[in-house]
């Protein structure tokens, strides 16, 4: 058995609503890996979010941000958002967690894979009858995660998390507007764009290209016919692309992109875009992979990362053991892949692949699916079933 034990310190932030249930399933996967390999996970659970704020006046305990920055090797976040939990200044309560970490840890890329597994009905036609051929949807969208339209809120949230004085954007005047005006500046920097786009090209090198033709293709999605920030983003894309001659370049405006991604998802491989466009496009993208319950993500920087399902806290399902845990399980898959590549540990990368295979086998078998995929299985039973499959695969392999 174990010659040595690799120990990874993992922060578990369950957050609000159904985030708390899916975090348990994420932990079940970590425990399953630990039981069957030499990889160890020291899990530290940190309560946080809008509900905690509602109850205690704190978004998380003092020192939590410092723990995430200084102690954790990787972080899992369930969900943030409690109805009516807002700070006195109107900002989202729990924002210091999700947005504070994104900005405060400089997690510049929000990486959101969109993949339709065999046996999963996509949601474009509304019913559970239409299933595209498996493999038709397999793309990764990279959403810029530290600037753009979110910039001021991200900064304020990080300021709170880090105990800095709160940032307010400079006063601006807008000729022709009358009465009260509210605005959120949308700064886009060359540096912020460059590092995001570079990661997009790097990810393209690890993938098999677009489903339709196997061509490695990186799409720059913006609104450069209208905004200056997007013009800089597209110029930066062209500059970075020179270093990656093997990828085919593709360009689109965000409005048209929403049609193309729905009509011909098979043409897309890697997509890079700005913050708010990526927020919106990835909810649409989730529909192509069977819904929000299937959408995993990684908030990734050069040093730190946190992984979270894209779905929110879904308050109406909270505590019912009902929601789909696969978005969370696949977020742990992304965590293993990231940790493995960062530490040059092939075993972790392989473990990530085995999680993917366990999810794929589970979905192909079709026998225990949550309500969103047309079944009636509980969150925990799906989590257990996938963990059991993973356990057998790990036993075989290691
Ligand atoms: C997401 C969410 C967040 C965002 C919210 C909860 C602040 O919608 O991760 O996509 O807008 O980024
Ligand atoms: Mn969103």
Coordinates of N, CA and C and ligand atoms in Angstrom, one line a residue, residues 102 112 143 150 278-280 282-283 292 310, ligand 2:
X102 N -12.6 35.5 -6.2 CA -12.2 35.7 -7.6 C -11.2 36.9 -7.8
X112 N -15.3 27.1 -17.9 CA -16.6 26.4 -17.8 C -16.8 25.4 -19.0
X143 N -14.3 32.5 -19.3 CA -14.9 33.8 -19.0 C -13.9 34.6 -18.2
X150 N -18.1 43.6 -14.0 CA -18.1 43.1 -12.6 C -17.0 43.9 -11.8
X278 N -19.6 36.2 -20.6 CA -19.3 34.8 -20.2 C -20.3 34.3 -19.2
X279 N -20.7 35.2 -18.3 CA -21.7 34.8 -17.3 C -23.0 34.3 -18.0
X280 N -23.4 35.2 -18.9 CA -24.7 34.9 -19.6 C -24.6 33.7 -20.6
X282 N -22.6 31.1 -20.5 CA -22.5 29.8 -19.9 C -23.8 29.3 -19.3
X283 N -24.7 30.2 -18.9 CA -26.0 29.6 -18.5 C -26.7 29.1 -19.8
X292 N -28.4 23.3 -15.7 CA -27.4 23.8 -14.8 C -26.9 22.7 -13.8
X310 N -21.9 25.7 -11.5 CA -22.3 27.0 -12.0 C -23.7 27.3 -11.4
Ligands
LIG2 MN1 -23.9 33.2 -13.6

